[in-house]
């Protein structure tokens, strides 16, 4: 085993060498000395063909020999083209971190090993976290770099179809069906379609918007991204260096349009996915699309990827007396800007990001605004607090940082975000105290894990403060609790104390229904039951039914931030390619 050493490169290389030797005849006896008792292993497709996390040396040693026996991992080496081994602090623990590469029977992968001393074994350096991820399939590498398509040669048929002719014919699908149909053309849909394109998988995106990017372009006027540009690149095509730190919605929408053109993605606008059914005998779908010209098109893809976001259907809560209100009622998804409401009274129900942003937009347009809180909400200033979660992306390469982000097991990720939340509370103390004084109900997420885990478990319940919280604390935007409303009346809302909040507009910033509702609507109860819950964490410590095979053959889900979609689209596309090439079963059953 390893002795203590100050040479971190030698320490990492030695561990990998001993790990590879142990895997030649893998069993708990040969592997146990390498793993800290409180260790973690996250594998993404490389050995397990799943996204899975194991906690503790005993769990790892039960599973690793079996999976290694099937996949024959070998060639574990420090990747000299990535960040060199280094000392870092992760989840509050000092550790040696090293990026390595390896191979299996079917593919090539990258991983991260983190070593800490075992105080019960002479401070011997052992694996604290091990991450293994499939990078590419042997024989089915992406068509990029040196493998790029050659296109037309110097010897050309001047009477034959040129590049534009070929692109138009490819996108028309007049004589074929796509292998993969992607429903939704936001960052999730573009990311998975681009990945599939580079794996030579015929893929079509359909989206209801009349232009590529309308899912951002048609949101409310003042919207910008809440995290910084360096985190948000799409696969293969990073943003140009002159983009602003926080990307405005219209600029992002226009970039999506450029991305589709540059990456040569097949994309049908003004096309809605109406319904789908699965033919198990032929392993294909029958889907009905409503097209731009009003016609219906029936297609038979082998895979359907739902890329409609964390939530697809607006949630309009049942408020029985709201029907008495004589003014305008909008869900936040239908709100665009506040110019029409200047000098008028508006009520915004909901205190997440959309509720606050809409309230601030109305206030900036000259409306008199009351923000109504339904439940406690996490508030964090957009700088520096909301950016702490992305600190690693401020240095190093995007590829290394994506690997680091994917490598953290759930329990340690939660610990990290508890630390970030505590730090944020100190940074934001003045603001939070001011909100408390005006009666705003605060929380910091389950077990104080902060906004990131609110997003990962429920898709909302927080606000990145870009000024609205300051307006609330100064009482320039009024605050009321929904529980204090007795009834809605033609002129607004009557409170339990008899006060009437006058309003011409009520905005329901009440979020969206879970994706299960959309699956039920499009595919029926049986398929929805077969898939089960989507998003949030299950027993396997992974997001449920996201980026992986589901209980329904040929039905996939991808959603999340631009970073999540960039990272996980690779893994989803590799699974689809492996299925198409006969390397992987279509379901996890």
XYZ file of C-alpha atoms in Angstrom:
589
model
C 0.000 0.000 0.000
C 0.905 3.650 -0.240
C 2.945 5.453 2.350
C 2.416 9.135 3.022
C 4.101 11.247 0.373
C 4.294 14.897 -0.543
C 4.505 14.038 -4.211
C 0.859 14.056 -5.148
C 1.447 12.879 -8.728
C 3.305 9.806 -7.524
C 0.587 9.178 -4.943
C -2.153 9.277 -7.576
C -0.197 7.233 -10.116
C 0.653 4.629 -7.494
C -2.970 4.267 -6.433
C -4.100 3.826 -10.033
C -1.394 1.229 -10.666
C -2.405 -0.762 -7.595
C -6.074 -0.403 -8.529
C -5.408 -1.834 -11.993
C -3.444 -4.740 -10.558
C -6.260 -5.468 -8.120
C -8.795 -5.461 -10.971
C -6.923 -8.247 -12.747
C -8.324 -10.601 -10.106
C -10.965 -8.446 -8.453
C -12.262 -9.433 -5.060
C -12.781 -7.759 -1.712
C -9.405 -8.985 -0.446
C -7.386 -7.273 -3.193
C -9.532 -4.129 -3.385
C -10.289 -3.367 0.264
C -6.848 -1.886 1.091
C -7.408 0.732 -1.625
C -10.664 2.209 -0.327
C -11.295 4.381 2.702
C -14.050 2.895 4.895
C -16.159 6.021 4.277
C -15.721 6.069 0.510
C -17.966 6.682 -2.507
C -18.059 5.419 -6.075
C -20.142 7.078 -8.774
C -20.208 5.261 -12.094
C -21.781 6.743 -15.189
C -22.131 4.000 -17.827
C -18.463 2.984 -17.803
C -18.743 -0.235 -15.825
C -22.427 -0.480 -14.907
C -24.227 0.961 -17.974
C -26.216 2.938 -15.398
C -25.940 6.211 -13.524
C -25.348 4.975 -9.995
C -23.675 5.892 -6.708
C -22.462 3.549 -3.979
C -21.686 4.697 -0.435
C -19.141 2.964 1.772
C -16.330 0.520 1.099
C -18.508 -2.534 1.753
C -21.074 -1.527 -0.906
C -18.313 -0.712 -3.396
C -16.503 -4.004 -2.794
C -19.718 -5.972 -3.314
C -20.386 -4.383 -6.692
C -17.025 -3.487 -8.198
C -15.634 -7.036 -8.662
C -18.801 -8.127 -10.474
C -18.862 -5.142 -12.833
C -15.125 -5.238 -13.425
C -15.415 -8.917 -14.338
C -17.901 -8.026 -17.069
C -16.166 -4.965 -18.511
C -12.420 -5.651 -17.982
C -11.356 -2.088 -17.174
C -7.677 -1.390 -17.811
C -5.150 1.252 -18.796
C -5.691 3.466 -15.760
C -3.357 6.444 -16.232
C -3.201 10.062 -15.211
C -4.475 12.030 -18.217
C -1.620 14.418 -19.005
C -3.918 16.519 -21.198
C -6.149 17.396 -18.237
C -5.490 19.309 -15.023
C -2.571 17.672 -13.182
C -3.052 15.998 -9.799
C -3.462 18.620 -7.078
C -4.397 19.245 -3.507
C -7.913 20.669 -3.204
C -10.709 20.989 -0.678
C -13.956 19.240 -1.607
C -16.999 19.165 0.683
C -14.800 20.652 3.411
C -12.202 17.869 3.178
C -8.573 18.262 2.094
C -7.851 15.712 -0.609
C -5.554 14.810 -3.487
C -7.578 14.985 -6.703
C -6.449 13.455 -9.999
C -8.098 13.070 -13.401
C -7.368 9.776 -15.136
C -8.290 7.883 -18.272
C -8.998 4.196 -18.805
C -10.581 1.679 -21.161
C -13.119 -1.128 -20.987
C -14.048 -3.836 -23.483
C -16.527 -1.490 -25.163
C -15.329 2.025 -24.535
C -12.947 4.647 -23.263
C -13.535 6.705 -20.187
C -12.374 9.419 -17.857
C -12.522 9.514 -14.100
C -11.494 11.298 -10.953
C -9.864 9.779 -7.901
C -9.699 11.640 -4.590
C -7.328 10.324 -1.950
C -7.356 10.994 1.788
C -5.369 9.389 4.619
C -6.970 6.570 6.580
C -6.231 7.521 10.201
C -7.001 3.953 11.307
C -4.422 2.484 8.927
C -1.234 4.474 9.473
C -2.516 7.484 7.471
C -2.258 5.428 4.282
C -3.712 7.289 1.317
C -6.905 5.611 0.163
C -9.747 6.384 -2.222
C -12.310 8.705 -0.703
C -14.251 9.216 -3.935
C -13.940 7.343 -7.206
C -15.684 8.538 -10.346
C -15.749 6.567 -13.602
C -17.564 7.817 -16.709
C -17.860 6.535 -20.266
C -16.415 8.986 -22.764
C -16.825 7.148 -26.063
C -17.684 3.769 -27.576
C -14.924 1.943 -29.408
C -15.682 1.920 -33.123
C -18.421 4.533 -32.754
C -16.488 7.681 -31.924
C -17.948 11.141 -32.503
C -17.453 12.700 -35.936
C -15.454 15.662 -34.653
C -11.852 16.820 -34.852
C -9.792 14.503 -37.026
C -12.920 12.379 -37.593
C -14.915 15.313 -38.982
C -17.016 14.582 -42.109
C -15.150 15.399 -45.288
C -18.128 16.777 -47.189
C -17.795 17.412 -50.902
C -14.384 16.622 -52.365
C -12.441 18.666 -54.867
C -13.875 16.443 -57.573
C -17.486 17.607 -57.566
C -20.678 16.885 -59.441
C -21.598 20.422 -60.446
C -25.057 19.284 -61.514
C -25.730 17.360 -58.305
C -27.185 18.570 -55.011
C -25.025 21.039 -53.080
C -24.763 21.408 -49.322
C -27.989 23.428 -48.989
C -29.930 20.940 -51.105
C -28.708 18.120 -48.891
C -29.556 19.973 -45.686
C -33.083 20.755 -46.855
C -33.648 17.162 -47.926
C -32.312 15.884 -44.605
C -34.620 18.133 -42.592
C -37.727 17.390 -44.675
C -37.968 13.674 -43.768
C -39.967 13.093 -46.922
C -38.776 9.519 -47.365
C -37.830 8.352 -43.884
C -38.455 8.644 -40.165
C -35.864 9.842 -37.675
C -34.248 7.333 -35.354
C -34.657 9.805 -32.503
C -37.453 12.349 -32.098
C -36.663 15.125 -29.609
C -39.654 16.984 -28.195
C -38.630 20.504 -27.207
C -36.021 22.818 -28.697
C -34.503 24.531 -25.656
C -31.066 23.818 -24.252
C -32.033 20.217 -23.455
C -33.273 19.440 -26.948
C -30.381 21.153 -28.697
C -27.800 19.434 -26.512
C -29.071 15.901 -27.041
C -29.666 16.456 -30.758
C -26.121 17.785 -31.210
C -24.675 14.792 -29.350
C -26.713 12.350 -31.436
C -25.665 14.137 -34.626
C -21.995 13.571 -33.805
C -22.717 9.870 -33.234
C -24.405 9.607 -36.667
C -27.862 9.053 -35.170
C -30.610 10.531 -37.350
C -32.396 13.010 -35.057
C -35.253 15.487 -35.463
C -36.247 18.203 -32.979
C -39.852 19.434 -32.909
C -40.935 22.543 -31.042
C -44.145 24.566 -30.812
C -42.343 27.900 -31.207
C -42.441 29.684 -34.542
C -38.668 30.328 -34.361
C -35.793 28.429 -32.855
C -35.198 29.981 -29.446
C -38.775 31.111 -28.835
C -38.855 29.158 -25.564
C -36.520 31.901 -24.279
C -37.376 34.749 -26.647
C -41.045 34.880 -25.632
C -40.492 34.981 -21.881
C -40.927 38.188 -19.922
C -39.124 41.267 -21.187
C -36.427 41.710 -18.543
C -35.276 38.084 -18.237
C -31.585 37.220 -18.192
C -29.811 34.073 -17.066
C -29.039 33.994 -13.350
C -25.715 32.197 -13.624
C -22.662 33.367 -15.478
C -21.695 32.787 -19.083
C -18.706 30.522 -18.406
C -21.035 27.871 -16.944
C -23.551 27.856 -19.775
C -21.884 26.752 -23.017
C -23.682 24.298 -25.284
C -21.845 21.150 -26.458
C -19.059 21.596 -29.057
C -19.676 25.321 -29.633
C -18.723 27.625 -26.746
C -20.065 31.151 -26.539
C -17.860 33.842 -28.090
C -15.720 35.727 -25.549
C -17.611 39.002 -25.963
C -20.936 37.711 -24.601
C -22.090 39.476 -21.416
C -21.585 37.766 -18.070
C -25.356 37.330 -17.642
C -26.884 36.463 -21.007
C -30.159 38.254 -21.910
C -32.978 36.000 -23.043
C -33.120 37.353 -26.592
C -29.388 36.998 -27.093
C -29.580 33.406 -25.877
C -32.547 32.741 -28.171
C -30.632 34.114 -31.156
C -27.630 31.989 -30.196
C -29.861 28.908 -30.201
C -30.887 29.791 -33.749
C -27.255 30.127 -34.810
C -26.403 26.876 -33.040
C -29.020 24.904 -34.961
C -27.645 26.248 -38.235
C -23.964 25.739 -37.378
C -24.446 22.247 -35.927
C -26.743 21.278 -38.833
C -29.550 20.087 -36.577
C -32.877 19.057 -38.090
C -35.497 21.238 -36.406
C -39.199 21.651 -37.153
C -40.688 24.835 -35.726
C -44.418 25.430 -35.179
C -44.803 21.689 -34.649
C -46.531 20.188 -31.641
C -46.263 16.636 -30.369
C -49.860 15.489 -29.995
C -49.618 11.904 -28.745
C -47.556 8.749 -28.910
C -47.965 4.976 -28.491
C -45.344 2.241 -28.439
C -45.196 -0.879 -30.598
C -43.154 -3.323 -28.505
C -43.048 -5.967 -31.231
C -41.358 -3.621 -33.695
C -39.552 -1.535 -31.057
C -40.762 1.761 -32.420
C -43.183 4.557 -31.617
C -46.182 5.821 -33.502
C -46.333 9.560 -32.872
C -48.673 12.209 -34.210
C -47.277 15.672 -34.950
C -49.319 18.769 -35.762
C -47.253 20.691 -38.298
C -46.826 24.332 -39.293
C -49.166 24.053 -42.288
C -51.963 22.542 -40.185
C -51.387 19.004 -41.392
C -50.731 15.947 -39.262
C -47.606 13.866 -39.719
C -47.309 10.356 -38.340
C -43.773 9.183 -37.610
C -42.223 5.987 -36.279
C -39.022 6.853 -34.391
C -37.264 4.226 -32.311
C -36.628 6.703 -29.515
C -38.543 9.695 -28.150
C -36.600 12.138 -25.974
C -38.719 14.483 -23.889
C -36.768 17.740 -23.631
C -39.577 20.002 -22.482
C -37.901 21.233 -19.290
C -38.217 20.283 -15.649
C -41.927 21.084 -15.930
C -44.071 21.408 -18.992
C -47.611 22.343 -17.956
C -48.430 25.569 -16.135
C -49.679 25.029 -12.596
C -52.801 27.078 -11.977
C -53.865 26.328 -8.415
C -57.549 25.947 -7.656
C -58.457 29.244 -5.983
C -62.269 29.058 -5.859
C -62.963 32.763 -5.360
C -60.536 33.934 -8.050
C -63.408 33.688 -10.528
C -64.940 36.726 -8.805
C -62.030 38.930 -9.863
C -63.050 41.213 -12.739
C -59.548 42.120 -13.938
C -56.916 40.238 -15.905
C -55.466 36.958 -14.616
C -52.255 35.630 -16.164
C -50.017 32.708 -15.381
C -46.373 33.774 -15.286
C -45.772 31.826 -18.507
C -48.139 34.254 -20.270
C -46.623 37.452 -18.852
C -44.373 39.512 -21.161
C -43.842 43.045 -19.826
C -45.396 45.627 -17.564
C -45.813 48.646 -19.850
C -49.573 48.161 -20.163
C -49.947 48.280 -16.369
C -48.368 51.661 -15.650
C -50.183 53.514 -12.833
C -52.326 50.447 -12.173
C -52.434 48.024 -9.261
C -51.070 44.530 -9.668
C -50.906 41.458 -7.442
C -48.243 38.817 -8.054
C -48.892 35.502 -6.309
C -45.721 33.476 -5.780
C -42.262 34.371 -4.515
C -39.912 32.264 -6.634
C -37.691 33.679 -9.376
C -40.558 34.372 -11.777
C -42.726 36.017 -9.112
C -39.982 38.359 -7.982
C -38.829 39.189 -11.515
C -42.374 39.932 -12.683
C -43.063 42.043 -9.593
C -39.897 44.043 -10.232
C -40.724 44.429 -13.924
C -44.206 45.734 -13.088
C -42.755 48.090 -10.465
C -40.179 49.396 -12.964
C -43.018 50.026 -15.438
C -44.815 52.250 -12.938
C -47.340 49.785 -11.541
C -48.221 49.579 -7.833
C -47.302 46.017 -6.913
C -48.182 43.672 -4.078
C -46.196 40.444 -3.846
C -48.154 37.624 -2.217
C -46.193 34.828 -0.541
C -47.724 31.331 -0.478
C -44.885 29.488 1.277
C -41.440 30.140 2.695
C -38.816 30.955 0.069
C -35.041 30.872 -0.145
C -33.512 34.242 -1.014
C -29.895 34.690 -2.062
C -28.136 37.626 -3.694
C -27.124 36.890 -7.269
C -23.572 38.015 -6.423
C -21.591 36.661 -4.844
C -23.857 34.148 -3.096
C -25.691 32.520 -6.009
C -22.425 32.099 -7.916
C -20.590 30.216 -5.146
C -21.894 26.908 -6.468
C -20.047 27.546 -9.737
C -16.696 28.580 -8.254
C -14.754 25.824 -10.025
C -15.842 27.187 -13.421
C -13.881 30.398 -12.817
C -10.620 28.596 -13.614
C -9.470 25.587 -15.591
C -11.086 24.107 -18.687
C -14.761 23.485 -19.254
C -14.093 19.774 -19.790
C -12.299 19.417 -16.450
C -14.947 21.377 -14.592
C -17.772 19.340 -16.089
C -15.993 16.185 -14.970
C -15.563 17.588 -11.463
C -19.232 18.610 -11.334
C -20.378 15.147 -12.391
C -18.024 13.368 -10.011
C -19.467 14.425 -6.660
C -21.647 11.771 -4.998
C -24.982 12.979 -3.669
C -24.089 12.944 0.018
C -20.973 15.048 -0.513
C -22.781 17.376 -2.913
C -25.336 18.043 -0.191
C -22.573 18.745 2.309
C -20.965 21.162 -0.137
C -24.210 23.046 -0.616
C -24.844 23.193 3.116
C -21.489 24.942 3.445
C -22.317 27.285 0.556
C -25.703 28.071 2.095
C -24.139 28.968 5.431
C -21.635 31.208 3.681
C -24.428 32.835 1.670
C -26.426 33.572 4.824
C -23.463 35.514 6.177
C -22.933 37.420 2.927
C -26.662 38.248 2.680
C -27.352 38.921 6.365
C -28.388 42.557 5.958
C -30.868 41.719 3.208
C -32.276 38.682 5.020
C -32.726 40.659 8.235
C -34.572 43.348 6.301
C -36.906 40.811 4.719
C -37.627 39.190 8.070
C -38.561 42.579 9.514
C -41.285 43.098 6.881
C -42.707 39.596 7.447
C -41.123 37.662 4.588
C -40.914 33.942 5.418
C -37.445 32.569 4.682
C -36.070 29.058 4.432
C -32.789 27.536 3.271
C -33.956 24.281 1.737
C -34.221 20.808 3.203
C -31.424 20.294 5.732
C -30.120 23.749 4.750
C -28.873 22.420 1.402
C -29.747 25.675 -0.360
C -31.174 26.701 -3.690
C -29.426 24.062 -5.822
C -31.161 21.196 -4.064
C -34.468 23.051 -4.073
C -34.090 23.086 -7.838
C -33.058 19.437 -8.046
C -35.911 18.220 -5.854
C -38.808 20.522 -6.739
C -37.695 22.775 -9.588
C -38.135 26.037 -7.685
C -38.846 27.690 -4.352
C -36.024 30.242 -4.415
C -35.112 33.677 -5.780
C -31.771 35.048 -6.931
C -32.007 38.645 -5.815
C -31.343 41.147 -8.567
C -33.114 43.950 -6.737
C -36.674 42.873 -5.999
C -35.884 41.687 -2.466
C -34.425 45.113 -1.716
C -37.659 46.709 -2.933
C -39.660 44.379 -0.691
C -37.433 45.084 2.304
C -37.871 48.843 1.709
C -41.621 48.261 1.274
C -41.589 49.830 -2.186
C -43.175 46.562 -3.297
C -45.817 45.565 -0.767
C -45.792 42.095 0.795
C -48.773 40.034 1.911
C -49.233 36.407 2.912
C -51.640 34.300 0.867
C -52.989 32.795 4.088
C -54.242 36.285 5.065
C -56.477 36.581 1.966
C -60.121 35.906 2.800
C -61.527 36.059 -0.721
C -61.063 37.576 -4.151
C -63.542 40.244 -5.187
C -64.169 42.056 -8.490
C -61.694 44.788 -7.588
C -58.899 42.659 -6.118
C -58.369 40.665 -2.916
C -60.096 41.202 0.430
C -57.919 40.360 3.406
C -59.126 38.755 6.616
C -58.719 42.105 8.399
C -61.139 43.732 5.956
C -58.520 45.530 3.863
C -59.020 45.300 0.097
C -55.952 45.021 -2.123
C -57.068 46.743 -5.297
C -55.835 45.245 -8.546
C -56.318 45.360 -12.294
C -53.955 42.453 -12.845
C -53.243 39.240 -10.971
C -50.219 37.181 -12.027
C -50.048 33.571 -10.901
C -46.316 32.881 -10.530
C -47.229 29.440 -9.248
C -44.822 27.267 -11.187
C -45.473 24.192 -13.263
C -46.864 20.720 -12.834
C -44.365 17.848 -12.637
C -43.349 16.117 -15.849
C -45.468 13.089 -14.972
C -48.539 15.168 -15.848
C -47.215 15.818 -19.349
C -46.321 12.143 -19.854
C -49.830 11.174 -18.782
C -51.313 13.686 -21.214
C -49.204 12.660 -24.225
C -48.727 8.923 -23.698
C -51.522 7.803 -21.375
C -51.800 6.391 -17.881
C -50.126 3.046 -18.592
C -46.877 4.514 -19.871
C -46.875 7.184 -17.164
C -47.194 4.460 -14.516
C -44.431 2.447 -16.166
C -42.058 5.414 -16.082
C -42.948 6.612 -12.578
C -41.667 9.788 -10.901
C -39.437 12.119 -12.914
C -36.887 14.505 -11.368
C -35.968 14.579 -7.691
C -33.812 11.921 -6.055
C -34.705 8.284 -5.590
C -33.083 5.472 -3.654
C -30.235 5.236 -6.182
C -29.042 8.768 -5.316
C -29.577 9.903 -8.908
C -32.232 12.114 -10.474
C -35.176 9.848 -11.176
C -35.612 8.814 -14.823
C -33.328 11.564 -16.077
C -30.591 11.019 -18.692
C -30.977 7.242 -18.470
C -33.138 4.328 -19.574
C -36.606 4.355 -18.069
C -39.239 1.725 -17.409
C -40.673 2.495 -20.852
C -38.617 1.196 -23.738
C -37.467 4.024 -26.024
C -38.665 6.909 -23.840
C -36.027 9.264 -22.420
C -35.953 12.501 -20.445
C -33.457 15.337 -20.384
C -33.910 18.646 -18.565
C -32.131 21.154 -16.386
C -29.750 24.065 -16.661
C -27.533 24.580 -19.692
C -24.663 22.968 -17.760
C -26.734 19.949 -16.755
C -27.888 19.454 -20.328
C -24.380 19.862 -21.722
C -22.919 17.298 -19.308
C -25.680 14.706 -19.314
C -26.555 14.827 -23.022
C -23.279 13.003 -23.662
C -24.322 10.131 -21.424
C -27.839 9.941 -22.840
C -26.597 9.893 -26.432
C -24.061 7.161 -25.670
C -26.845 4.950 -24.323
C -28.973 5.494 -27.431
C -25.987 4.725 -29.661
C -25.171 1.593 -27.667
C -28.760 0.374 -28.035
C -28.763 1.069 -31.765
C -25.529 -0.896 -32.163
C -26.778 -3.828 -30.084
C -24.440 -3.211 -27.156
C -27.103 -2.402 -24.561
C -30.594 -3.563 -23.642
C -33.334 -1.045 -24.335
C -34.678 -0.994 -20.758
C -33.115 -1.460 -17.330
C -35.460 -4.324 -16.473
